Structure formats: C-alpha cells, structure tokens
Coordinates of C-alpha atoms in Angstrom, one line a residue:
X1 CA 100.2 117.3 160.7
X2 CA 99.6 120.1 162.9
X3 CA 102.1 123.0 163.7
X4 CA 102.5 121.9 167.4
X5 CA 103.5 118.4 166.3
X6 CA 106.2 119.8 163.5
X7 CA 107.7 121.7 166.6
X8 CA 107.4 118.6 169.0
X9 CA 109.1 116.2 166.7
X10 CA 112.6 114.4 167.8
X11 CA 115.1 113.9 165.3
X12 CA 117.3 110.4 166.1
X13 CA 120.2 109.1 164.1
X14 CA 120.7 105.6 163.5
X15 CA 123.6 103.2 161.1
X16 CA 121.6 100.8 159.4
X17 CA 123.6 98.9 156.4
X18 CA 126.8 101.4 156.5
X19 CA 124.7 104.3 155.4
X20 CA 122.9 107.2 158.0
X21 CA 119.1 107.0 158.7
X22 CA 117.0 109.3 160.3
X23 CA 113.5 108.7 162.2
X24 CA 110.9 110.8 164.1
X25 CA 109.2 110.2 167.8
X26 CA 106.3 111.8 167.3
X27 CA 103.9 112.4 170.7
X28 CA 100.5 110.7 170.5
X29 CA 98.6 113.8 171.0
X30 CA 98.8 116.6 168.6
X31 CA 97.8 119.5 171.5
X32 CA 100.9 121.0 173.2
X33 CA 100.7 120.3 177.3
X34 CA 102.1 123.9 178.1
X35 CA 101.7 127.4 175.8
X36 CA 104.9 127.7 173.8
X37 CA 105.9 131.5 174.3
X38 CA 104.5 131.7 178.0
X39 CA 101.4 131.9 180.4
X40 CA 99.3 134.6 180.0
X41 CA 99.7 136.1 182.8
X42 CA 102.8 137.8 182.2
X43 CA 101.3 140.7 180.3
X44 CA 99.4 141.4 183.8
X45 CA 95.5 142.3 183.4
X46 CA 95.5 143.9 180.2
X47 CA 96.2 142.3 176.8
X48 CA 99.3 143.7 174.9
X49 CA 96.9 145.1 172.2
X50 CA 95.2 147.3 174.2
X51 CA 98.3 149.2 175.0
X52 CA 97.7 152.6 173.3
X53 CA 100.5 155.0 172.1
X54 CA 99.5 157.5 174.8
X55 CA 101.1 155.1 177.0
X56 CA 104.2 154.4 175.6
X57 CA 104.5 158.4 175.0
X58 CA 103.8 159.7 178.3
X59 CA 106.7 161.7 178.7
X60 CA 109.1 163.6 176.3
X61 CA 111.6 161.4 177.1
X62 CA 110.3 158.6 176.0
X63 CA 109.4 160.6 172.8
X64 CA 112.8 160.9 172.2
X65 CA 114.1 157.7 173.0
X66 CA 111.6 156.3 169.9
X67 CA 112.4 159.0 167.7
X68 CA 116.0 157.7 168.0
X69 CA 115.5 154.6 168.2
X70 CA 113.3 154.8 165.0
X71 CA 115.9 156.4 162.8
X72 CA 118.5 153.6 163.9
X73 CA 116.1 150.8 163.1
X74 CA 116.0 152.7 159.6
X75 CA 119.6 152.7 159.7
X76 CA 119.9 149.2 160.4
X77 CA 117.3 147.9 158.1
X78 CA 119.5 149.4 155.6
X79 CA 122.8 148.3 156.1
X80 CA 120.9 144.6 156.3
X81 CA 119.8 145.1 153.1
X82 CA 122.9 146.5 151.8
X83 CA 125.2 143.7 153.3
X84 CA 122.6 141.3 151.6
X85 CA 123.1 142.3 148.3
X86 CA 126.7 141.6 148.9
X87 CA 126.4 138.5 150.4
X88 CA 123.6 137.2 147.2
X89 CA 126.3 138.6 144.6
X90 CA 129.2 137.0 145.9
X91 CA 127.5 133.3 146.5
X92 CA 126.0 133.5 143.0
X93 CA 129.6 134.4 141.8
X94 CA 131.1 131.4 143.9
X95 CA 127.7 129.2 142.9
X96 CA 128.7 129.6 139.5
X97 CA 132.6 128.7 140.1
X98 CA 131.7 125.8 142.4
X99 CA 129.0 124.3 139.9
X100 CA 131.9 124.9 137.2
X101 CA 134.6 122.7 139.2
X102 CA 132.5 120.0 139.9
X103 CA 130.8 119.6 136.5
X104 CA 134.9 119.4 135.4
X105 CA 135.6 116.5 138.4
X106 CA 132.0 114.6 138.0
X107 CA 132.5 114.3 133.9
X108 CA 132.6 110.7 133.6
X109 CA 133.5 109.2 130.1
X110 CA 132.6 105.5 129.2
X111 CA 135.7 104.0 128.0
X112 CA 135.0 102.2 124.2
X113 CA 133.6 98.6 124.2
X114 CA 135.6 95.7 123.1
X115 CA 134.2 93.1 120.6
X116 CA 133.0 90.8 123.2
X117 CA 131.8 93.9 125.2
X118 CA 129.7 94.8 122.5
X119 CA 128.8 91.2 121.3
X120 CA 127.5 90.0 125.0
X121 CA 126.1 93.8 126.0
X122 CA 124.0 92.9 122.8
X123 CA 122.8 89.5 123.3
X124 CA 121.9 90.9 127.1
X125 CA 119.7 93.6 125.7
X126 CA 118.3 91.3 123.0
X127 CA 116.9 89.1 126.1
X128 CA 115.4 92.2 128.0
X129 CA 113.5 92.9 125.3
X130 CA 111.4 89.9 125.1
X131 CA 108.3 90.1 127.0
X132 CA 106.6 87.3 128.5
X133 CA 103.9 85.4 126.4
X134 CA 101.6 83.1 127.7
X135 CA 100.8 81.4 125.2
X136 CA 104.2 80.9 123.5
X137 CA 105.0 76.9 124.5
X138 CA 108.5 77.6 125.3
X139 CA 107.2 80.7 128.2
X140 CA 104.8 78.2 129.6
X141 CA 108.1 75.0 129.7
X142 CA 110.3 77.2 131.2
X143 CA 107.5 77.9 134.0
X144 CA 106.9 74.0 134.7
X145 CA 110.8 74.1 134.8
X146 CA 110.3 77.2 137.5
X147 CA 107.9 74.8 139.4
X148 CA 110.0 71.7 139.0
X149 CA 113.1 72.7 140.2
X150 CA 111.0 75.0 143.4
X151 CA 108.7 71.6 144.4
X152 CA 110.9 69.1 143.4
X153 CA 108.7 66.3 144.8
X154 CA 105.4 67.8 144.4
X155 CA 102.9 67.3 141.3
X156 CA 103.1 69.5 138.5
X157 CA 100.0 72.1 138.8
X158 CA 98.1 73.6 135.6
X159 CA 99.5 76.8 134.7
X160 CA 96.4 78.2 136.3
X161 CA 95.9 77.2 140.1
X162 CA 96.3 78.3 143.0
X163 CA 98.7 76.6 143.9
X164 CA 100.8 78.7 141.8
X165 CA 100.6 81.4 145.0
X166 CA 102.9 79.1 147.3
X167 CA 105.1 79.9 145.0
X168 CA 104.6 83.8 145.4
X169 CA 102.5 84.6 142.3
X170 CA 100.0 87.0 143.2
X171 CA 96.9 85.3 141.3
X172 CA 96.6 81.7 140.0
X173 CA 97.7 82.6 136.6
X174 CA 101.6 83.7 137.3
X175 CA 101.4 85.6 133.6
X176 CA 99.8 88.6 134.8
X177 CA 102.4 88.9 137.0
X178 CA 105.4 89.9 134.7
X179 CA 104.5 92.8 133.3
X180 CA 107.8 94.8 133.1
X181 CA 109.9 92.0 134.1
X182 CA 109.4 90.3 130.9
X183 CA 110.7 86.8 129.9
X184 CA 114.0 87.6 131.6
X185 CA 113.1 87.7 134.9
X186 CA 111.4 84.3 134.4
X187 CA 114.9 83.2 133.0
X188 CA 117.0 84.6 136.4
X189 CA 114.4 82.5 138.6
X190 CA 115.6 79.7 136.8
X191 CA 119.5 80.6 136.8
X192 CA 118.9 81.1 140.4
X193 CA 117.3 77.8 141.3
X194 CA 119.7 75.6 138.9
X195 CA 123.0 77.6 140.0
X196 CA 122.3 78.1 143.9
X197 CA 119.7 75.9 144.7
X198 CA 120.4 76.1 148.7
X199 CA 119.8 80.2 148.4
X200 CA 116.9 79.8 146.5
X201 CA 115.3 77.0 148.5
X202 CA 116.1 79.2 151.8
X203 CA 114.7 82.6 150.4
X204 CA 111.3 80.5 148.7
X205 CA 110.2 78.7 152.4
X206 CA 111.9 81.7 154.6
X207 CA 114.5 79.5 156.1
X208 CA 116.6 82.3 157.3
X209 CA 116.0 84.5 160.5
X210 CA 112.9 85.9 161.9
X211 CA 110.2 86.2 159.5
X212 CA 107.8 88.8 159.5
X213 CA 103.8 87.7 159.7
X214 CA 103.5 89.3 156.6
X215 CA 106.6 88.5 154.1
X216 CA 107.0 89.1 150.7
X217 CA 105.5 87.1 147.7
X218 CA 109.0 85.1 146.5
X219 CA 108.5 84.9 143.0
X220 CA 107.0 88.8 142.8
X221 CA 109.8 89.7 144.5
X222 CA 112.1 88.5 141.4
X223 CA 110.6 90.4 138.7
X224 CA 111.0 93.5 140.5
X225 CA 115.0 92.4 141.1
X226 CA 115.1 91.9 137.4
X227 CA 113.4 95.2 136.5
X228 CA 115.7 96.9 139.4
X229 CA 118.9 95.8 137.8
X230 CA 118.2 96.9 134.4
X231 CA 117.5 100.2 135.3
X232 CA 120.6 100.6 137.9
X233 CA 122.9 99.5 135.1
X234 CA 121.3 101.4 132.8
X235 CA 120.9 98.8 130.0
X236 CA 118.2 100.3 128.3
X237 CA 120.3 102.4 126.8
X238 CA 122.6 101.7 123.8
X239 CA 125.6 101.9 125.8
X240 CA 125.6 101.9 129.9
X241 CA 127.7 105.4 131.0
X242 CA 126.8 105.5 134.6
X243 CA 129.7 104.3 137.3
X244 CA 127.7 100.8 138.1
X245 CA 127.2 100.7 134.4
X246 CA 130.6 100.4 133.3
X247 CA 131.9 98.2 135.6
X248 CA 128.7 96.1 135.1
X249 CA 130.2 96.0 131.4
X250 CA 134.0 95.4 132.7
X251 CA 132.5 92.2 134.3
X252 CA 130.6 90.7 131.6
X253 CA 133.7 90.8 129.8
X254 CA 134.9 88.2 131.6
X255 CA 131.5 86.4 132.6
X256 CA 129.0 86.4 130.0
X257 CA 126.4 85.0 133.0
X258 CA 127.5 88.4 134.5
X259 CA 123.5 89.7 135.4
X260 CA 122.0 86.8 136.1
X261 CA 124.8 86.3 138.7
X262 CA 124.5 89.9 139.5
X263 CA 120.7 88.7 139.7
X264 CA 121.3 86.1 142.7
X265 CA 123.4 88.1 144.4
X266 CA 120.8 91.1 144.4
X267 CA 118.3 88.8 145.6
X268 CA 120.4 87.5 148.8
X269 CA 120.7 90.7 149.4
X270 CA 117.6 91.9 149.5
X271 CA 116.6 89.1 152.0
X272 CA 119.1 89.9 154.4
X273 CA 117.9 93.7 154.1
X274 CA 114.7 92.7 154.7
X275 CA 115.9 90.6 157.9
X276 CA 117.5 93.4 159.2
X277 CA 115.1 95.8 158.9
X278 CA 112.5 93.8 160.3
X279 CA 110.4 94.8 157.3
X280 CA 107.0 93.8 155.9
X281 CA 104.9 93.7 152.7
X282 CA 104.5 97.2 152.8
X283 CA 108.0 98.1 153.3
X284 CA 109.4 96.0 150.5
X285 CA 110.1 99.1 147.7
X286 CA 112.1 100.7 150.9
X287 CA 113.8 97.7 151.0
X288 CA 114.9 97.1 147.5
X289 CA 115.7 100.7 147.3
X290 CA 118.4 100.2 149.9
X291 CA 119.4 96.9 148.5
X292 CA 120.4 98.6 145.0
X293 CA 122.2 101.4 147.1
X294 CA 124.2 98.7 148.6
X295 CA 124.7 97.0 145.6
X296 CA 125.8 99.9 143.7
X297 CA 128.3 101.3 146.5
X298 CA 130.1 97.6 145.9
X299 CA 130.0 97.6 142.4
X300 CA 131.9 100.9 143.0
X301 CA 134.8 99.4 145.1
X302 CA 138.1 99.7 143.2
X303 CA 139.3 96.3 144.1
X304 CA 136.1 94.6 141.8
X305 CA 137.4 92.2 138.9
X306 CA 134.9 89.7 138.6
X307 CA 130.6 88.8 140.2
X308 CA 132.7 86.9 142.8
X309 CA 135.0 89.8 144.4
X310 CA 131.6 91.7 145.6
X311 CA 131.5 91.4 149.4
X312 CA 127.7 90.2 149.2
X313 CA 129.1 86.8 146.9
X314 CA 129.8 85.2 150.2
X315 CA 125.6 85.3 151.0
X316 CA 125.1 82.8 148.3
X317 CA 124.9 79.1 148.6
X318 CA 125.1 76.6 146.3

C-alpha cells in the first residue's frame, strides 16, 4: 500500500455483536488528486535548494538574529532532552508499579475440583483424545447414524460418495475431514441432531435468514466448533485455570452433557454471527473468532449456574 493511501484512509466505527469494530474506505486510486504540502508555486521561481547562505546573511543583522537564534535552538534541544530523561525515568518507575498492581488484581486461582469434577473433567478428556479411525466399525456406525438422523428419508450412501458433500464434507470420503476434531466432534454432530433436531435441520439446509452464494460446508463447520471449544476452555490441559475454564468446570458439575451442550449452543451461534455479518466462505475463521468472543463474555456473566442460563440457550430448538 502506498504512502498516499496510508494518509487517505478513513477510519469508521461500528457496534457489531456488543463489541467495537473498526473499517477502512480506502479511494480506488492510490495517486493523491492535489500535492499534500502545497503547489509549487509558492517558493516563486527558484527552488528552496538553491537558496545560498549569502542570501539569508546579507546583512549583519540577520547575522545576528541566526547566531541567536542558533544558541537558543541549542538551548532548547537540551532542555528537550533533559525533560525526556525525566519523563522515560519516571514512566519506567510507574510502568513497573502499574505492571505490579495488576499482576496482584489479574492473579486468578482455580478453586480445587470436587470428585465428580474430577471424575466427569476426566471422562471429557478421555473422549478428546480419541482420534477418528476409519476403519474402526464403530467410527464408520456412528457416521451412517450422522447420515440417518441428517437425511432421514433418503438412502444410506457408501461411506465414500459424493453424496457425502450435501452433507458439508469437503471430499467424498468425510474421514479426511477430521483431522484435529477427532472422534468427538463426530460425536457433538450426533448429540446435536438427536437433542435439537429443529436447529440442526435449520443450520444443515440454511433455513434461516439470507444466505450467502457461498455458505459454509455444515458438517466442516463442526469439527472446527469442536476443536474451538477445547481450546477456549482449555481442556488440554490437566486442569482448566482460565475464567471460561472454570466455570466451564462449575457447569459440568451439574450437567455431565455440559460441552456437548456447550457444543450446540456454539454452533447456533455461530450461524446467527454469520447472518449478521453477511459473511462468506472466506470469512468463516473471522466468524468463529467472534463467536468464541461472544461465547466467552457469557460464560463470564456472574448470574451463570447451568448450559441453560447463557443468553444464547434461547437460539436453540428442539
């Protein structure tokens, strides 16, 4: 991008889902339609180079004048510097005061896990270890299960086919699709069809709002929920410390179905982002980035017992 378009740029403000955004107008041409500092013209006939010292020293007033005005540039240039140092000293004093307060507030400790914390934080971990297998006969039921409860009244397809792309697999063999999803994300498909079969049918055929011309591959779009879930609760590590991940943890307590509810919600979500924004393919990781911000500022809400207290419960259908 060139200079003159850096300088050109507008800066506009916008409220999209509770949080600021900023964009850019940016002109279609990159050349500036008038000179920045002025016309030429203003210097007269002669370029301001070609001014010689001669000229500015005609006299022996003006001699004088620079000779004073010299020694108080030096004089200024000094007490800049001076003033400076004062100023770098005392914000790397208060830096260091400041950065000591808030490492004091921010300290966050986890509280200990109860039995059934620990047992079900376990068994959750246990599952998002399994990767999917292909070959393994109970991988390739559960995806006939997938494709069963999606098509209910169409015929069952081999697991390769094409067919498999209406769906939103990306290739006729929806195995190469997992990848870091593993066998869990596979599993919250299912949850997510069995438990709220009117959301699922709406997101799988676009039901809702004004679709895009290019919208996102449904069942791609899962795994990557999945995947985004574990990491924002941090659940790949022995025990969850961030904010979302303890409360993630206070709500398993009292529903062990906790993530894969979690799962549903995050996938509602992320549809009614991507309505709002108007998005497309190539704006789906900007969408699912703002969907975990949203879903992390309601885990954060102080008045969050159980899955069904978060605002975005009320998306789902059954």
């Amino acid at each position: 991008m060139s200079y003159s378009t850096t300088l050109r740029r507008r800066l506009h403000h916008g409220d999209v889902d509770g949080r600021r955004r900023e964009h850019y107008d940016t002109p279609s041409s990159d050349t500036l339609s008038e000179p920045l500092l002025g016309n030429d013209r203003d210097y007269g006939d002669r370029h301001p180079e070609q001014y010689t010292l001669d000229d500015l020293l005609d006299d022996e007033g003006k001699k004088v004048q620079l000779h004073w005005s010299f020694i108080f540039s030096q004089l200024l240039a000094h007490w800049a510097q001076w003033l400076a140092n004062i100023v770098i000293g005392s914000r790397s004093l208060l830096g260091r005061f400041v950065n000591l307060s808030s490492a004091q507030q921010t300290q966050f400790f986890a509280p200990p896990l109860s039995p059934l914390q620990e047992e079900r934080l376990g068994k959750l971990q246990s599952r998002l270890q399994v990767p999917f297998d292909g070959n393994r006969i109970e991988h390739q039921d559960a995806l006939k299960r997938l494709w069963r409860l999606a098509f209910p009244n169409r015929e069952l397809p081999p697991l390769k086919s094409e067919l498999w792309k209406e769906m939103g697999w990306q290739g006729t063999d929806p195995s190469t699709d997992f990848r870091g999803g593993g066998y869990i994300s596979l599993e919250n498909l299912i949850y997510f069809a069995e438990k709220y079969p009117e959301s699922f049918q709406c997101l799988l055929h676009k039901l809702d709002g004004r679709r895009a011309e290019w919208e996102y591959p449904f069942a791609v779009a899962g795994i990557n929920i999945s995947f985004m879930l574990a990491q924002m609760l941090d659940l790949q590590s022995g025990k969850p410390s961030s904010t979302v991940g303890v409360r993630f943890l206070e709500l398993l307590a009292g529903d062990e179905m906790a993530f894969d509810n979690l799962y549903c919600i995050a996938f509602q979500m992320m549809d009614a982002q991507w309505l709002a924004k108007r998005a497309s393919y190539m704006e789906f990781n900007e969408v699912l980035k703002s969907t975990k911000a949203q879903l992390e500022r309601e885990l954060e809400l102080e008045d969050i017992s159980s899955i069904k207290d978060l605002p975005a419960y009320n998306l789902l259908r059954r």
